[in-house]
PDB file of C-alpha atoms in Angstrom:
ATOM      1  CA  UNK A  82     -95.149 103.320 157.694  1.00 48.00           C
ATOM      2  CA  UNK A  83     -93.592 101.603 160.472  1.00 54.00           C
ATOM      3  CA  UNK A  84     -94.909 104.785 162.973  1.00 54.00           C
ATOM      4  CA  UNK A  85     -97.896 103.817 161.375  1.00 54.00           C
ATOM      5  CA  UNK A  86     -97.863 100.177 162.326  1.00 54.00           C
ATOM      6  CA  UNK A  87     -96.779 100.280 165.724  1.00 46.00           C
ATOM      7  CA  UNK A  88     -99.784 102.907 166.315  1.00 52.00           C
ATOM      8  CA  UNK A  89    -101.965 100.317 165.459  1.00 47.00           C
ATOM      9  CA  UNK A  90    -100.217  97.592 167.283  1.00 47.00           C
ATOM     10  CA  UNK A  91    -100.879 100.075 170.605  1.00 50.00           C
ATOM     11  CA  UNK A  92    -104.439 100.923 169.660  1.00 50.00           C
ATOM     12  CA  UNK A  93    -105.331  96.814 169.456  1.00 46.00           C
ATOM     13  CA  UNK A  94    -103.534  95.773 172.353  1.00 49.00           C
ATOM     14  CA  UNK A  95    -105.422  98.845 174.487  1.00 44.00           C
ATOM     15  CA  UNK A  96    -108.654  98.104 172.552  1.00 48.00           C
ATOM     16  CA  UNK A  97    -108.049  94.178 173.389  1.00 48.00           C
ATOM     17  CA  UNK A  98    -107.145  94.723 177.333  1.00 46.00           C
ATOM     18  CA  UNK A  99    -110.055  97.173 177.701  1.00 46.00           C
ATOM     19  CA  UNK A 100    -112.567  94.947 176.657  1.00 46.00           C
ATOM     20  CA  UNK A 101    -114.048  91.908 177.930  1.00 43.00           C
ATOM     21  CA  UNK A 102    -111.761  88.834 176.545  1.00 42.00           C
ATOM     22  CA  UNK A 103    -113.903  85.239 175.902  1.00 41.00           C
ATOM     23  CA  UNK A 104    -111.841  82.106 176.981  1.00 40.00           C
ATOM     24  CA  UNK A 105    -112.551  79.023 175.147  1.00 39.00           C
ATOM     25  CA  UNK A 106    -114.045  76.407 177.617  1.00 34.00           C
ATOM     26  CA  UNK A 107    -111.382  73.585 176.940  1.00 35.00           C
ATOM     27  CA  UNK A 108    -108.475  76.146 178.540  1.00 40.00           C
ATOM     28  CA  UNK A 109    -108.068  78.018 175.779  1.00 51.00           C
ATOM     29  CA  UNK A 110    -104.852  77.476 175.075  1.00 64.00           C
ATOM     30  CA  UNK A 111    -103.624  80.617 176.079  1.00 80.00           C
ATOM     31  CA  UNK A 112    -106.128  82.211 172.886  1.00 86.00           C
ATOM     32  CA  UNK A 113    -108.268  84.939 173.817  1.00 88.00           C
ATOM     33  CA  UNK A 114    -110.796  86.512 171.511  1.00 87.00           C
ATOM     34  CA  UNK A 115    -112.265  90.159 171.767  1.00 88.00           C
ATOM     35  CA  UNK A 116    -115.068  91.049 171.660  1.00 88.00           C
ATOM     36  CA  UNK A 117    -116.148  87.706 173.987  1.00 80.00           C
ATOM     37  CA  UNK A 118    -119.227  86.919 171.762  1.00 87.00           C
ATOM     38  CA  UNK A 119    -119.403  88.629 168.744  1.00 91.00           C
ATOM     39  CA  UNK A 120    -122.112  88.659 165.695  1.00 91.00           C
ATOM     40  CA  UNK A 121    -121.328  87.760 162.362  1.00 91.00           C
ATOM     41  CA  UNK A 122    -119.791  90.486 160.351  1.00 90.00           C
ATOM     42  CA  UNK A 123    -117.853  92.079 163.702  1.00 90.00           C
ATOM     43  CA  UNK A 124    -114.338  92.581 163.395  1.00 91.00           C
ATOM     44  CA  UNK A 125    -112.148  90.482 166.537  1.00 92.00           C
ATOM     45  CA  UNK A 126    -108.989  90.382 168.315  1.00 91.00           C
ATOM     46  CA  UNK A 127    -106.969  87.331 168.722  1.00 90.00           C
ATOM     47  CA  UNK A 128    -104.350  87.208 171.479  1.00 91.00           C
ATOM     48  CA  UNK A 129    -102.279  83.867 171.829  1.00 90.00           C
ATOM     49  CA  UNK A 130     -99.923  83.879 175.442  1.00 86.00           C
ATOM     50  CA  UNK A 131     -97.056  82.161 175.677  1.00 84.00           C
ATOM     51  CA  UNK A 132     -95.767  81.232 172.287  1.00 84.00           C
ATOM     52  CA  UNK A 133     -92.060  80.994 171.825  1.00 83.00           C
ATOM     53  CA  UNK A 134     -92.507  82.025 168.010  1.00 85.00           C
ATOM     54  CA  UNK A 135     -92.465  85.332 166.702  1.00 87.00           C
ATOM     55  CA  UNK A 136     -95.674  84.914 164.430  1.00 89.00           C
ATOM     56  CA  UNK A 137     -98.503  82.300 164.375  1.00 89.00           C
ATOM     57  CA  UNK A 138    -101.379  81.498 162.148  1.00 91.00           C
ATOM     58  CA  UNK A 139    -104.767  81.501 163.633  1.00 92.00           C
ATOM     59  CA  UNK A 140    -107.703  79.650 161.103  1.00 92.00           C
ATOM     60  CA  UNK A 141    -110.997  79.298 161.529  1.00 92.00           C
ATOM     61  CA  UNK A 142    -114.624  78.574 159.807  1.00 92.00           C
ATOM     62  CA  UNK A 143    -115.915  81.377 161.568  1.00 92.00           C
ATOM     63  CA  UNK A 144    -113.036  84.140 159.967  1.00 92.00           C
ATOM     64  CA  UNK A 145    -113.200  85.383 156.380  1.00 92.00           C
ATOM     65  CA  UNK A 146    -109.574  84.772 156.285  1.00 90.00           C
ATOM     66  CA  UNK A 147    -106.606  83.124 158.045  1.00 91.00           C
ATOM     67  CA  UNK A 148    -105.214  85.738 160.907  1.00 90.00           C
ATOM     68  CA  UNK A 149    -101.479  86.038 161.173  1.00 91.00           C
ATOM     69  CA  UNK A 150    -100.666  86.754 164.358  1.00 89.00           C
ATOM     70  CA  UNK A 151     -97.536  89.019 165.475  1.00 89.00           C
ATOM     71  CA  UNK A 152     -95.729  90.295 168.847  1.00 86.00           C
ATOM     72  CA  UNK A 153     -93.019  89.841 171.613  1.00 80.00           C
ATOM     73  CA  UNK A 154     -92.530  88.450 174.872  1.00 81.00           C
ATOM     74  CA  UNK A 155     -94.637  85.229 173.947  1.00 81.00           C
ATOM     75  CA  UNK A 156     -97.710  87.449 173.438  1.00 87.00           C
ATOM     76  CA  UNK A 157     -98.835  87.315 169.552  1.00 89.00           C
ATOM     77  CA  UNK A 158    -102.008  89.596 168.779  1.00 90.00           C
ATOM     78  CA  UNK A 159    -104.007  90.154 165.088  1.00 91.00           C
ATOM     79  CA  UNK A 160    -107.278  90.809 163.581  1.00 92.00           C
ATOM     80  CA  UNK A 161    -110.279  88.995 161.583  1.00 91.00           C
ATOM     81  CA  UNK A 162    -113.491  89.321 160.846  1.00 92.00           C
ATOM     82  CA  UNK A 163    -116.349  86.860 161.391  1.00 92.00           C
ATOM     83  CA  UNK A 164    -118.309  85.839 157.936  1.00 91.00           C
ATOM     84  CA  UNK A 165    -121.509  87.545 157.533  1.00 90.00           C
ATOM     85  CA  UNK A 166    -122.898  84.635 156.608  1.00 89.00           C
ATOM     86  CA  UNK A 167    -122.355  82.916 159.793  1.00 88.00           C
ATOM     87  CA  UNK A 168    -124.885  81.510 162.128  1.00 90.00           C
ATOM     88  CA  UNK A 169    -124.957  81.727 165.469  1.00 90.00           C
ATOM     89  CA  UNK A 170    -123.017  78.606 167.029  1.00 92.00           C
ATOM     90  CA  UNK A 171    -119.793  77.873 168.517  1.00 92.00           C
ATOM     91  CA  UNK A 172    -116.425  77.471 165.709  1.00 92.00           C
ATOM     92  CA  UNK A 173    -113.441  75.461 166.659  1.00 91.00           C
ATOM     93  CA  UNK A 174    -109.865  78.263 166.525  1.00 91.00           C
ATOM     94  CA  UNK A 175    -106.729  76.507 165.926  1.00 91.00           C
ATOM     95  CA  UNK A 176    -103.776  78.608 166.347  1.00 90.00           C
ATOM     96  CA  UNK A 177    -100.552  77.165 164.747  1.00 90.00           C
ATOM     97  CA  UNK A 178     -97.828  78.693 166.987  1.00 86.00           C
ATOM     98  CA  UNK A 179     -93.929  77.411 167.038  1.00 81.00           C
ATOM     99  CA  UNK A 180     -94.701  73.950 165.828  1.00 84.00           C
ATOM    100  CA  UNK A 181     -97.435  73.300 168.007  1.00 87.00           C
ATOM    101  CA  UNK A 182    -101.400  73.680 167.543  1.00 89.00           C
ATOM    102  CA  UNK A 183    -103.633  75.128 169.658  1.00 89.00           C
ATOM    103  CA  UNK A 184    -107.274  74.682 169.699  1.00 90.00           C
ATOM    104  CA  UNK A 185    -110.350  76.974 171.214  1.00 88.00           C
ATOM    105  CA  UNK A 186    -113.920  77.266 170.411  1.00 89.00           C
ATOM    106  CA  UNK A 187    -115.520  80.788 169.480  1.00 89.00           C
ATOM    107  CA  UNK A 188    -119.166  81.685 170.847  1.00 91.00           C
ATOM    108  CA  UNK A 189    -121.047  83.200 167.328  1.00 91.00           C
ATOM    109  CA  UNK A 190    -124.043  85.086 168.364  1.00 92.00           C
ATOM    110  CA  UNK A 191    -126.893  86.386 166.560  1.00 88.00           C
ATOM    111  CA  UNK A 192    -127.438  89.857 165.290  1.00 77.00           C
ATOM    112  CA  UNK A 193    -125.619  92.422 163.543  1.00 66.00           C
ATOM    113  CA  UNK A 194    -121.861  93.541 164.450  1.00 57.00           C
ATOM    114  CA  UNK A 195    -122.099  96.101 167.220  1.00 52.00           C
ATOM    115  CA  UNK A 196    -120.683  99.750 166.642  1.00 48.00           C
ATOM    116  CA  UNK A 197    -118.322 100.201 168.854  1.00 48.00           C
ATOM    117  CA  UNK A 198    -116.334  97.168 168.158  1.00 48.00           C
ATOM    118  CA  UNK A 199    -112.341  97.806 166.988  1.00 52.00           C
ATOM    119  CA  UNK A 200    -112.240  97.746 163.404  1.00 53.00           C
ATOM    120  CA  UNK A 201    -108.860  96.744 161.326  1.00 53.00           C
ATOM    121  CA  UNK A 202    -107.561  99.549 159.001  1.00 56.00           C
ATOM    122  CA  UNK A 203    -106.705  97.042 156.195  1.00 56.00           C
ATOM    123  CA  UNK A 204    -109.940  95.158 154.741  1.00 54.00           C
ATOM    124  CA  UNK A 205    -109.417  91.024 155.590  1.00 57.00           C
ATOM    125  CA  UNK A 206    -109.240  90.347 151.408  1.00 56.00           C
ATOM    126  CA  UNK A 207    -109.002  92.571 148.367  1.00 55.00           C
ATOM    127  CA  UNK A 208    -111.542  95.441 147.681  1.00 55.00           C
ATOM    128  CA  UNK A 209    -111.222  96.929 144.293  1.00 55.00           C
ATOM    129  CA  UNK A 210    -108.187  95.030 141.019  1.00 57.00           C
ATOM    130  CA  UNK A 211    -104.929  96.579 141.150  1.00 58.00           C
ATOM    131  CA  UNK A 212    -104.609  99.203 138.150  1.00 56.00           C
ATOM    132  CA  UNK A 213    -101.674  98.056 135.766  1.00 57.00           C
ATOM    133  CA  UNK A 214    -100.167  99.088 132.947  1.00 56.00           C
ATOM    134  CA  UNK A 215     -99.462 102.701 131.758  1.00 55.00           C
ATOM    135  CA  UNK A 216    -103.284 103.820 131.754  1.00 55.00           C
ATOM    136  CA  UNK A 217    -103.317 102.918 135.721  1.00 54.00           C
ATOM    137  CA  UNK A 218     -99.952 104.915 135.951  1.00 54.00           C
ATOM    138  CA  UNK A 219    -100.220 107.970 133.706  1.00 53.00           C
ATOM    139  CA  UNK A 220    -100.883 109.781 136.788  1.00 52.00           C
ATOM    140  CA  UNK A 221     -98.115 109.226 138.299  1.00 53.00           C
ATOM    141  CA  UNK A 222     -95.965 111.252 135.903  1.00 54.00           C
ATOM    142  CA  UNK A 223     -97.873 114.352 137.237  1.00 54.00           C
ATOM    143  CA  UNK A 224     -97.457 113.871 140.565  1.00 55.00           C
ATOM    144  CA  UNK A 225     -93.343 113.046 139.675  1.00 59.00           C
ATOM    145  CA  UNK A 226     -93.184 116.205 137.985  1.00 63.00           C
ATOM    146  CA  UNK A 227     -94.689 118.423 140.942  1.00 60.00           C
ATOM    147  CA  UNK A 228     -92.571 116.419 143.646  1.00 61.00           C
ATOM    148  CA  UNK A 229     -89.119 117.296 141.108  1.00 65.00           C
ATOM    149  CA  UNK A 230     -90.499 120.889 141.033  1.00 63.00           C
ATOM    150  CA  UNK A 231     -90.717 120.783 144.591  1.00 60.00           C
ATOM    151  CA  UNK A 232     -87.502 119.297 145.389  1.00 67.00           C
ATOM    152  CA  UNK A 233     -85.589 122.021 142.910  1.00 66.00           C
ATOM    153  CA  UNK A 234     -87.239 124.978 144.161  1.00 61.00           C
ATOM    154  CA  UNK A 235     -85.635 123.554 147.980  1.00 63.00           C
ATOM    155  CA  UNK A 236     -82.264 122.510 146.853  1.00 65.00           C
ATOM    156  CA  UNK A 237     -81.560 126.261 145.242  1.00 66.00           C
ATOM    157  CA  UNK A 238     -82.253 128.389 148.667  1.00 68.00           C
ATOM    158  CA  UNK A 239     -83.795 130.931 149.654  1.00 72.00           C
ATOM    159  CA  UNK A 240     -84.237 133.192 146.527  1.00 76.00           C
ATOM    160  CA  UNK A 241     -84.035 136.911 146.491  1.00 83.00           C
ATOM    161  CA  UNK A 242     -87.467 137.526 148.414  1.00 83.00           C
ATOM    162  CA  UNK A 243     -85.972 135.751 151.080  1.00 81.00           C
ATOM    163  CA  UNK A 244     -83.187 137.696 151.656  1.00 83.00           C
ATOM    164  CA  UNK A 245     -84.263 140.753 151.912  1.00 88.00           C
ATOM    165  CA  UNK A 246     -86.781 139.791 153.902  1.00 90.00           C
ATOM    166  CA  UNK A 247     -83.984 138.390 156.106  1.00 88.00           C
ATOM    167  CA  UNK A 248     -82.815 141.711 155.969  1.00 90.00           C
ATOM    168  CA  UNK A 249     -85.507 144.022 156.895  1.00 94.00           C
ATOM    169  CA  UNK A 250     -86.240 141.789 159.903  1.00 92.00           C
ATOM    170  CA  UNK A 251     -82.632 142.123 161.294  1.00 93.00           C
ATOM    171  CA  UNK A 252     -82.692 146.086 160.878  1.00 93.00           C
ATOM    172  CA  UNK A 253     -85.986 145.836 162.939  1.00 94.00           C
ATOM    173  CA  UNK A 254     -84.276 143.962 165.806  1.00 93.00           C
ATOM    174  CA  UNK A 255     -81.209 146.365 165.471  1.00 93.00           C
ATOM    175  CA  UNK A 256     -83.229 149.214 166.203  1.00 94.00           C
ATOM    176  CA  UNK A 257     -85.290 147.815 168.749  1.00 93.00           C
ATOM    177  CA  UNK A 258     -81.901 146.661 170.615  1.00 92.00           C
ATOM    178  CA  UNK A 259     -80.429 150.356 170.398  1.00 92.00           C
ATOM    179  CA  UNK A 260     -84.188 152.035 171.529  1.00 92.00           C
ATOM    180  CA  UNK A 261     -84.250 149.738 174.485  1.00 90.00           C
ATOM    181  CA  UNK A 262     -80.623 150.381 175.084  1.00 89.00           C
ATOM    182  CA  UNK A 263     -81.341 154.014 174.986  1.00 88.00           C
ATOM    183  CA  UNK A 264     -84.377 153.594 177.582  1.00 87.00           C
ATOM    184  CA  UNK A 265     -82.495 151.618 179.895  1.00 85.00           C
ATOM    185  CA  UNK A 266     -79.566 154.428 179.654  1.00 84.00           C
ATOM    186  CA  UNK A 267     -82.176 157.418 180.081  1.00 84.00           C
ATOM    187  CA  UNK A 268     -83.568 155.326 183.270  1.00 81.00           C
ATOM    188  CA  UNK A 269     -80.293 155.075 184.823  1.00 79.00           C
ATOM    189  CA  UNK A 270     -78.875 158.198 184.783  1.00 79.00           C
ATOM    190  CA  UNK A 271     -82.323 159.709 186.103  1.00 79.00           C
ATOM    191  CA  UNK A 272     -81.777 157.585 189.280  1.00 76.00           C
ATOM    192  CA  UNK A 273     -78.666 158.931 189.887  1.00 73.00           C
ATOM    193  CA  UNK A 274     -79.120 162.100 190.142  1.00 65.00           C
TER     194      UNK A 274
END
């Protein structure tokens, strides 16, 4: 999981300094916003420099969802998406970062997301109910079974097939030890003489 997360972490930042990065026109408080202009239903990049905090909230009309922003070094990044419903138009940004707001304006521009835009692994809101109760979790007592199977058959050892297996191999190597041995012998004594 957290191999997982800090893969991601390294993809977005890459993804976010490889592509062109909008500033909002009153300074931008430090916030920039990847792609520079997107279309309604792309998925962005929010980068906030030089907070003191270690996470910061970034809310907007434009974003299906309020962005929580992570990182180090003053240098917070995270991910929305722009409503599909959106028209094109600029949409104020307020980042909430240590105590302190910070404002930008987002450039919304007509058409349909482009392809090659970074897309967030995780969906900005839920997709499908959780399952609950035992009918959701009836399959898990399958799945426990196998994975106690599994776990038996590796705590006993290496079984009976194994060793003589084990064994055969090792006689091979022997004998190919004592052949070469042999060689190297023959090859020796036919130089000296």
């Amino acid at each position: 999981m957290r191999s997982t997360r800090l893969t991601l972490c390294t993809g977005l930042m890459l993804a976010t300094a490889l592509t062109p990065t909008a500033y909002a026109a009153d300074g931008g408080g430090g916030i920039a916003v990847t792609p520079s202009s997107p279309a309604p239903g792309t998925d962005i990049a929010l980068r906030v420099s030089d907070c003191t905090a270690r996470t910061a909230t970034a809310v907007s009309a434009a974003f299906v969802a309020e962005t929580r922003l992570t990182g180090t070094d003053g240098t917070l990044i995270g991910e929305t998406r722009i409503r599909t419903s959106l028209k094109a138009g600029s949409y104020g940004v307020t980042v909430s970062c240590g105590g302190t707001d910070r404002k930008a304006a987002l450039t919304v521009v007509e058409g349909s997301p482009r392809s090659d835009t970074h897309r967030p692994t995780t969906p900005a809101s839920p997709v499908a109910p959780v399952h609950a109760g035992g009918g959701g979790s009836a399959h898990l007592a399958d799945v426990d079974t196998a994975v106690n199977a599994a776990e038996d058959a590796r705590a006993a050892g290496p079984g009976r097939g194994h060793a003589v297996i084990g064994l055969i191999l090792a006689a091979a190597a022997a004998v190919a030890v004592v052949l070469r041995s042999a060689r190297r012998s023959t090859r020796r004594s036919r130089r000296t003489d």
